[in-house]
GROMACS .gro file of C-alpha atoms in nm:
model
  256
    1UNK     CA    1   2.578  -1.363   4.142
    2UNK     CA    2   2.285  -1.484   3.870
    3UNK     CA    3   2.300  -1.716   3.634
    4UNK     CA    4   2.405  -1.542   3.272
    5UNK     CA    5   2.267  -1.702   2.998
    6UNK     CA    6   2.388  -1.672   2.647
    7UNK     CA    7   2.161  -1.545   2.371
    8UNK     CA    8   2.047  -1.875   2.246
    9UNK     CA    9   1.940  -1.940   2.626
   10UNK     CA   10   1.812  -1.666   2.688
   11UNK     CA   11   1.589  -1.684   2.378
   12UNK     CA   12   1.471  -1.997   2.479
   13UNK     CA   13   1.367  -1.889   2.842
   14UNK     CA   14   1.183  -1.592   2.693
   15UNK     CA   15   0.992  -1.828   2.525
   16UNK     CA   16   0.961  -2.067   2.846
   17UNK     CA   17   0.919  -1.873   3.124
   18UNK     CA   18   0.715  -1.792   3.382
   19UNK     CA   19   0.569  -2.113   3.428
   20UNK     CA   20   0.461  -2.358   3.747
   21UNK     CA   21   0.680  -2.639   3.652
   22UNK     CA   22   0.985  -2.662   3.389
   23UNK     CA   23   1.090  -3.000   3.273
   24UNK     CA   24   1.434  -2.958   3.088
   25UNK     CA   25   1.507  -3.207   2.856
   26UNK     CA   26   1.897  -3.276   2.782
   27UNK     CA   27   1.961  -3.060   3.059
   28UNK     CA   28   2.328  -3.095   3.057
   29UNK     CA   29   2.442  -2.857   3.309
   30UNK     CA   30   2.084  -2.745   3.441
   31UNK     CA   31   2.165  -2.372   3.312
   32UNK     CA   32   1.817  -2.338   3.190
   33UNK     CA   33   1.644  -2.449   3.559
   34UNK     CA   34   1.923  -2.284   3.760
   35UNK     CA   35   1.795  -1.965   3.570
   36UNK     CA   36   1.443  -1.977   3.608
   37UNK     CA   37   1.461  -2.091   3.958
   38UNK     CA   38   1.725  -1.811   4.081
   39UNK     CA   39   1.481  -1.553   3.878
   40UNK     CA   40   1.214  -1.657   4.047
   41UNK     CA   41   1.013  -1.755   3.735
   42UNK     CA   42   0.908  -2.146   3.795
   43UNK     CA   43   0.804  -2.315   4.119
   44UNK     CA   44   1.011  -2.606   4.055
   45UNK     CA   45   1.199  -2.782   3.781
   46UNK     CA   46   1.239  -3.138   3.593
   47UNK     CA   47   1.580  -3.180   3.477
   48UNK     CA   48   1.619  -3.509   3.246
   49UNK     CA   49   1.934  -3.637   3.059
   50UNK     CA   50   2.030  -3.980   2.914
   51UNK     CA   51   2.362  -3.969   3.021
   52UNK     CA   52   2.495  -3.948   3.403
   53UNK     CA   53   2.730  -3.765   3.343
   54UNK     CA   54   2.536  -3.469   3.276
   55UNK     CA   55   2.310  -3.518   3.511
   56UNK     CA   56   2.642  -3.541   3.799
   57UNK     CA   57   2.722  -3.178   3.642
   58UNK     CA   58   2.370  -3.034   3.724
   59UNK     CA   59   2.336  -3.177   4.036
   60UNK     CA   60   2.698  -3.016   4.153
   61UNK     CA   61   2.585  -2.702   4.015
   62UNK     CA   62   2.221  -2.678   4.154
   63UNK     CA   63   2.338  -2.794   4.523
   64UNK     CA   64   2.636  -2.515   4.516
   65UNK     CA   65   2.365  -2.285   4.468
   66UNK     CA   66   2.119  -2.442   4.703
   67UNK     CA   67   1.877  -2.520   4.488
   68UNK     CA   68   1.921  -2.885   4.442
   69UNK     CA   69   1.569  -2.923   4.707
   70UNK     CA   70   1.392  -2.797   4.419
   71UNK     CA   71   1.493  -2.983   4.073
   72UNK     CA   72   1.423  -3.308   4.013
   73UNK     CA   73   1.696  -3.483   3.810
   74UNK     CA   74   1.581  -3.762   3.618
   75UNK     CA   75   1.787  -4.039   3.374
   76UNK     CA   76   1.594  -4.106   3.081
   77UNK     CA   77   1.556  -4.048   2.655
   78UNK     CA   78   1.335  -3.779   2.572
   79UNK     CA   79   0.953  -3.739   2.732
   80UNK     CA   80   1.031  -4.112   2.872
   81UNK     CA   81   1.095  -3.942   3.246
   82UNK     CA   82   0.784  -3.728   3.232
   83UNK     CA   83   0.462  -3.809   3.394
   84UNK     CA   84   0.130  -3.685   3.213
   85UNK     CA   85   0.065  -3.329   3.306
   86UNK     CA   86   0.379  -3.323   3.545
   87UNK     CA   87   0.548  -3.011   3.355
   88UNK     CA   88   0.347  -2.732   3.227
   89UNK     CA   89   0.645  -2.609   2.970
   90UNK     CA   90   0.888  -2.883   2.816
   91UNK     CA   91   1.238  -2.709   2.684
   92UNK     CA   92   1.461  -2.937   2.467
   93UNK     CA   93   1.734  -2.689   2.355
   94UNK     CA   94   2.076  -2.849   2.178
   95UNK     CA   95   1.938  -3.181   2.062
   96UNK     CA   96   1.865  -3.237   1.700
   97UNK     CA   97   1.512  -3.157   1.539
   98UNK     CA   98   1.491  -3.541   1.427
   99UNK     CA   99   1.541  -3.674   1.815
  100UNK     CA  100   1.315  -3.381   1.901
  101UNK     CA  101   1.046  -3.474   1.681
  102UNK     CA  102   1.076  -3.865   1.784
  103UNK     CA  103   1.062  -3.779   2.123
  104UNK     CA  104   0.705  -3.567   2.105
  105UNK     CA  105   0.580  -3.838   1.907
  106UNK     CA  106   0.664  -4.139   2.082
  107UNK     CA  107   0.506  -3.950   2.420
  108UNK     CA  108   0.241  -3.781   2.226
  109UNK     CA  109   0.059  -3.793   2.560
  110UNK     CA  110   0.300  -3.600   2.768
  111UNK     CA  111   0.356  -3.340   2.518
  112UNK     CA  112  -0.017  -3.277   2.462
  113UNK     CA  113  -0.061  -3.222   2.855
  114UNK     CA  114   0.190  -2.954   2.842
  115UNK     CA  115   0.091  -2.610   2.784
  116UNK     CA  116   0.383  -2.492   2.583
  117UNK     CA  117   0.692  -2.690   2.434
  118UNK     CA  118   0.997  -2.470   2.332
  119UNK     CA  119   1.279  -2.663   2.078
  120UNK     CA  120   1.582  -2.522   1.985
  121UNK     CA  121   1.692  -2.809   1.750
  122UNK     CA  122   2.039  -2.851   1.640
  123UNK     CA  123   1.943  -2.911   1.267
  124UNK     CA  124   1.647  -3.086   1.155
  125UNK     CA  125   1.435  -2.799   1.224
  126UNK     CA  126   1.214  -2.936   0.912
  127UNK     CA  127   1.123  -3.243   1.032
  128UNK     CA  128   1.025  -3.098   1.400
  129UNK     CA  129   0.811  -2.866   1.229
  130UNK     CA  130   0.645  -3.114   0.998
  131UNK     CA  131   0.594  -3.382   1.329
  132UNK     CA  132   0.427  -3.091   1.512
  133UNK     CA  133   0.186  -3.035   1.246
  134UNK     CA  134   0.091  -3.358   1.181
  135UNK     CA  135  -0.002  -3.429   1.581
  136UNK     CA  136  -0.202  -3.124   1.573
  137UNK     CA  137   0.057  -2.875   1.789
  138UNK     CA  138   0.001  -2.473   1.625
  139UNK     CA  139   0.374  -2.240   1.650
  140UNK     CA  140   0.303  -2.001   1.890
  141UNK     CA  141   0.618  -1.823   1.816
  142UNK     CA  142   0.948  -1.865   1.637
  143UNK     CA  143   1.298  -1.687   1.711
  144UNK     CA  144   1.596  -1.666   1.541
  145UNK     CA  145   1.885  -1.571   1.751
  146UNK     CA  146   2.320  -1.568   1.661
  147UNK     CA  147   2.527  -1.665   1.938
  148UNK     CA  148   2.937  -1.687   1.821
  149UNK     CA  149   2.852  -1.642   1.493
  150UNK     CA  150   2.579  -1.879   1.441
  151UNK     CA  151   2.254  -1.852   1.360
  152UNK     CA  152   2.000  -2.057   1.575
  153UNK     CA  153   1.607  -2.119   1.546
  154UNK     CA  154   1.359  -2.150   1.877
  155UNK     CA  155   1.036  -2.278   1.796
  156UNK     CA  156   0.727  -2.254   2.090
  157UNK     CA  157   0.410  -2.496   2.001
  158UNK     CA  158   0.107  -2.566   2.191
  159UNK     CA  159  -0.138  -2.795   2.153
  160UNK     CA  160  -0.475  -2.701   1.962
  161UNK     CA  161  -0.541  -3.013   1.722
  162UNK     CA  162  -0.611  -2.987   1.345
  163UNK     CA  163  -0.386  -2.791   1.110
  164UNK     CA  164  -0.224  -2.491   1.205
  165UNK     CA  165  -0.347  -2.191   1.045
  166UNK     CA  166   0.007  -2.002   1.033
  167UNK     CA  167   0.129  -2.236   0.710
  168UNK     CA  168  -0.205  -2.162   0.530
  169UNK     CA  169  -0.147  -1.766   0.618
  170UNK     CA  170   0.243  -1.787   0.488
  171UNK     CA  171   0.158  -1.948   0.171
  172UNK     CA  172   0.062  -1.720  -0.062
  173UNK     CA  173   0.350  -1.463  -0.040
  174UNK     CA  174   0.573  -1.725  -0.123
  175UNK     CA  175   0.365  -1.893  -0.431
  176UNK     CA  176   0.359  -1.478  -0.534
  177UNK     CA  177   0.758  -1.526  -0.541
  178UNK     CA  178   0.742  -1.785  -0.761
  179UNK     CA  179   0.713  -2.078  -0.597
  180UNK     CA  180   0.518  -2.427  -0.659
  181UNK     CA  181   0.293  -2.501  -0.369
  182UNK     CA  182   0.493  -2.827  -0.291
  183UNK     CA  183   0.818  -2.579  -0.282
  184UNK     CA  184   0.634  -2.305  -0.067
  185UNK     CA  185   0.539  -2.572   0.194
  186UNK     CA  186   0.891  -2.689   0.165
  187UNK     CA  187   1.033  -2.337   0.259
  188UNK     CA  188   0.785  -2.330   0.528
  189UNK     CA  189   0.917  -2.656   0.704
  190UNK     CA  190   1.280  -2.575   0.672
  191UNK     CA  191   1.235  -2.199   0.772
  192UNK     CA  192   0.890  -2.187   0.964
  193UNK     CA  193   0.578  -1.992   0.867
  194UNK     CA  194   0.594  -1.728   1.134
  195UNK     CA  195   0.977  -1.651   1.114
  196UNK     CA  196   0.971  -1.635   0.714
  197UNK     CA  197   0.765  -1.331   0.725
  198UNK     CA  198   1.028  -1.134   0.901
  199UNK     CA  199   1.337  -0.980   0.799
  200UNK     CA  200   1.519  -1.110   1.117
  201UNK     CA  201   1.897  -1.062   1.055
  202UNK     CA  202   2.014  -1.368   1.190
  203UNK     CA  203   1.743  -1.599   0.994
  204UNK     CA  204   1.898  -1.382   0.677
  205UNK     CA  205   2.250  -1.444   0.780
  206UNK     CA  206   2.094  -1.858   0.782
  207UNK     CA  207   1.941  -1.801   0.462
  208UNK     CA  208   2.229  -1.666   0.268
  209UNK     CA  209   2.464  -1.908   0.434
  210UNK     CA  210   2.242  -2.199   0.264
  211UNK     CA  211   2.254  -2.018  -0.062
  212UNK     CA  212   2.590  -2.036  -0.066
  213UNK     CA  213   2.667  -2.396   0.049
  214UNK     CA  214   2.392  -2.494  -0.239
  215UNK     CA  215   2.578  -2.292  -0.497
  216UNK     CA  216   2.922  -2.472  -0.430
  217UNK     CA  217   2.765  -2.805  -0.402
  218UNK     CA  218   2.595  -2.714  -0.797
  219UNK     CA  219   2.976  -2.641  -0.896
  220UNK     CA  220   3.089  -2.966  -0.767
  221UNK     CA  221   2.820  -3.126  -0.940
  222UNK     CA  222   2.871  -2.946  -1.281
  223UNK     CA  223   3.258  -3.047  -1.264
  224UNK     CA  224   3.181  -3.423  -1.250
  225UNK     CA  225   3.323  -3.598  -1.506
  226UNK     CA  226   2.979  -3.750  -1.642
  227UNK     CA  227   2.768  -3.458  -1.514
  228UNK     CA  228   2.392  -3.680  -1.675
  229UNK     CA  229   2.487  -3.920  -1.400
  230UNK     CA  230   2.386  -3.647  -1.136
  231UNK     CA  231   2.141  -3.506  -1.289
  232UNK     CA  232   1.891  -3.629  -0.980
  233UNK     CA  233   2.098  -3.426  -0.760
  234UNK     CA  234   2.111  -3.131  -0.958
  235UNK     CA  235   1.739  -3.116  -0.966
  236UNK     CA  236   1.735  -3.137  -0.588
  237UNK     CA  237   1.971  -2.863  -0.575
  238UNK     CA  238   1.782  -2.616  -0.799
  239UNK     CA  239   1.488  -2.680  -0.616
  240UNK     CA  240   1.654  -2.556  -0.302
  241UNK     CA  241   1.855  -2.284  -0.421
  242UNK     CA  242   1.449  -2.152  -0.612
  243UNK     CA  243   1.371  -2.186  -0.215
  244UNK     CA  244   1.657  -1.956  -0.101
  245UNK     CA  245   1.615  -1.736  -0.347
  246UNK     CA  246   1.260  -1.639  -0.316
  247UNK     CA  247   1.255  -1.590   0.030
  248UNK     CA  248   1.587  -1.302   0.024
  249UNK     CA  249   1.354  -1.153  -0.302
  250UNK     CA  250   1.039  -1.152  -0.067
  251UNK     CA  251   1.263  -0.933   0.215
  252UNK     CA  252   1.432  -0.751  -0.051
  253UNK     CA  253   1.080  -0.583  -0.170
  254UNK     CA  254   0.999  -0.529   0.177
  255UNK     CA  255   1.307  -0.261   0.169
  256UNK     CA  256   1.578  -0.484   0.312
   0.00000   0.00000   0.00000
């Protein structure tokens, strides 16, 4: 029976495959390489993890399906186990965005040598996007997907050098909603310049959740015994709320 990926990894696969050699960073059970090989969408795969336990599980799964000879299992952190030009697509799904940003910055030459990078960050997507922008990687696609009632984002990037024009293209619509330039850039780091121009239901669920969390945080600050001591915190929360409101308002104008 073919490997059945959940919505999250299926969306990652759609942005990563087909390719010649897939590198799956933080592979855990090696579900993605296994799926890609069984579907004939890669010739070979590299599966890495920072711990031996996940690699042992991956080895067992691959061996059980007769695919172990086509996968190189490697112990190591981030992109350290990879050589320049070894994989044409590199995937990292399920790690924090800060860790993903750090792995690209530390082994920039390896990241640049791949045709495409695909990330599914568990939080910290704004840090990942800022790092990709700074290093000259352009966003090729952004997807929002819900799994078990939880929204996720997937980001595909390719090295092209220079500023990513997707950000400049997306800025005017946010500024038209009352955001200043700095606030609009902050919105793009958090949501993504490609995603923010869609009314994707999973992204909308995430923004609505963030809006509710920000409202609750503001209420807690207002109930504090000495609210004046929390003025700086309230200013940050009000700025965030302004961004979420602008995004939702833009979609409502589109007939959502």
